[in-house]
Amino acid sequence: MTEVKGIFDAMRTPPDAAARALITKAHAFSERAHEGQKRFTGDPYFVHTFETGKNLALFGMDAQTISAGLLHDVLEDAGVTEQDLEREFGKNITFLVTGVTKLGKLKYRGLERHVESMRKLFIATAEDPRVLLIKLADRLHNVKTLGGHTKPEKQQRIALETIEIFAPLANRLGMGRLKGELEDYAFPYAYPDEYKKVREILKEHGKVTEKHVEKVQRSIQKELAKEGFVHFTVDRRVKYLYSLYKKLLRHEMDIEKIYDIVALRIIVPNVADCYRVLGIVHSIWRPLPGRVKDYIALPKTNGYQSLHTTIFTGDGGIAEIQIRTEEMHQAAEYGIASHLAYKEGLFSFLKRARTKQHKSLGWLNDILELQKHMAEGEGDQYLENLKMDFFKDRVFVFTPKGDVIDLPEDSTPIDFAYAIHSDIGNHIGGTKVNSKMVAIDTKLKNGDIVEIQIRKDAHPSNKWVEHAKTTMARRHIKSAIQKKK
Ligand code: MN
């Protein structure tokens, strides 16, 4: 069950001889290092490091990252020294392992140890983004095995942290499948009562929806074949439970208002086919107004692309249909990891992803910026700011030129202005949202076009601190007021 072959089989591109040799060595080293150790579940400890390595293989990671995943706990839990590791596996793998290793128990304790370890994780991630993927692979296995814990408080703490920090991180990387899995494993431990309720609601409604959608599925398959399509797949995807719960919350727990409990997913060879299929679908079924979304021409900020439409099925049902290419499908499931054409190698791709041109990792720079301004010992505050500024639900708004600015929910034009530049924030004279003048504390909504009018003699007031949602805006406002004094 923990043989190295299990890793090779999970890899999305078959490993060459060098990759096999490296992974085999890391596998053997880790197994020996953790020999005799047991996890809280009672399993041999090596099962955990093996599964972490395997998760990385499933994400599509390279041999170095997989090896580092196999070795990720040898420094923290098996008494191996950094020197040993570097001698055996070199600098890169040692860097990856130290990046996910918690700080020493002697110097740091409790919350402080946790917070400082998180800071260290982001600093290491900025250096080599593969560190974060190892942390996520590690967390996925931890949360999968949460049931083995004896202490309910600990189960809940890990589950909440998974939902509040790690799932949003996976989302930021565009790794839809990972995000869904992290949330669904954590859900029953994070919110047990809500979990039971959603299960019940789904039990009643899931079957009915499934029946409607199945009928549409058969019709579409027939229709596409008739239109001459040869290479396509049509399948049903069931919404992740936690994501359904969040949607229910936005709709007063009324399941009748949710149309994508089960959605149809059509995968075709190219973009032109996507639009053709959309045309065919709309010529058969009437679409619900306002629910046709073209995320191909206008991708979500995490890179997600697809056409979405919702149709009346004709027998009283309503169904959502998602249309995309295979490439878009891979990107939606595996995000950043799917871009690896392997030509430039994982490492250099991820490094490039941090630059301005590639927005997928640009937020990392903002986290580092936040960390710079937080002193040690402000642990609670740091975690709160992190959750608020980076991992809360986001709204995506536009500049008049069409650039996307991504902000936490409930942000105001003040946050928007400071997200562009502190000079703009410091001189807000007036704000327009969708061409209308609005108050400065107006809450922004997805898709709003926001325009800031600059006035040279305008300056921030104390009131702004309350109206601003992001830590960054608040910090700039306070320092501008300070300076004026
Ligand atoms: Mn671990």
Coordinates of C-alpha atoms in Angstrom, one line a residue, residues 213 216 220 224 233-240 243 247 259-268 273-275 277-278 281-282 291 293 295-296 300 304-311 319-325 328-329 332-333:
V213 CA -30.2 16.6 -15.6
V216 CA -30.9 16.7 -20.6
I220 CA -27.4 16.7 -25.6
L224 CA -24.2 16.9 -30.6
T233 CA -17.7 14.2 -23.3
V234 CA -20.8 15.1 -21.4
D235 CA -20.9 14.2 -17.7
R236 CA -22.6 15.2 -14.5
R237 CA -20.8 16.8 -11.6
V238 CA -22.2 17.0 -8.2
K239 CA -21.5 20.2 -6.3
Y240 CA -19.1 20.0 -3.3
S243 CA -19.7 25.0 -1.5
K247 CA -24.6 29.0 -1.5
Y259 CA -29.6 25.4 -9.9
D260 CA -26.2 23.8 -9.9
I261 CA -26.5 21.1 -7.3
V262 CA -25.9 18.7 -10.2
A263 CA -24.5 20.4 -13.3
L264 CA -23.8 19.1 -16.8
R265 CA -20.3 19.5 -18.0
I266 CA -19.6 19.4 -21.7
I267 CA -16.0 19.1 -22.8
V268 CA -15.1 19.8 -26.5
D273 CA -16.8 24.4 -30.4
C274 CA -17.7 25.8 -27.0
Y275 CA -19.7 28.7 -28.5
V277 CA -22.4 24.0 -28.3
L278 CA -23.8 26.9 -26.4
V281 CA -28.1 24.2 -26.2
H282 CA -30.0 27.5 -26.4
R291 CA -27.5 33.5 -16.2
K293 CA -21.8 33.7 -18.3
Y295 CA -15.9 33.1 -18.5
I296 CA -13.9 32.3 -21.6
K300 CA -12.3 34.7 -13.3
Y304 CA -11.1 29.9 -14.4
Q305 CA -12.6 29.6 -17.9
S306 CA -15.9 28.1 -19.1
L307 CA -19.2 29.0 -20.6
H308 CA -22.1 28.7 -18.1
T309 CA -25.8 28.7 -18.9
T310 CA -28.9 27.7 -17.0
I311 CA -31.8 26.2 -18.9
A319 CA -30.3 22.7 -15.0
E320 CA -26.9 24.4 -15.2
I321 CA -24.6 23.6 -18.1
Q322 CA -20.9 24.3 -18.2
I323 CA -19.0 24.1 -21.5
R324 CA -15.2 24.1 -21.8
T325 CA -12.2 22.7 -23.6
M328 CA -9.7 24.6 -19.4
H329 CA -11.0 21.6 -17.6
A332 CA -10.1 24.3 -13.4
E333 CA -9.3 21.1 -11.6

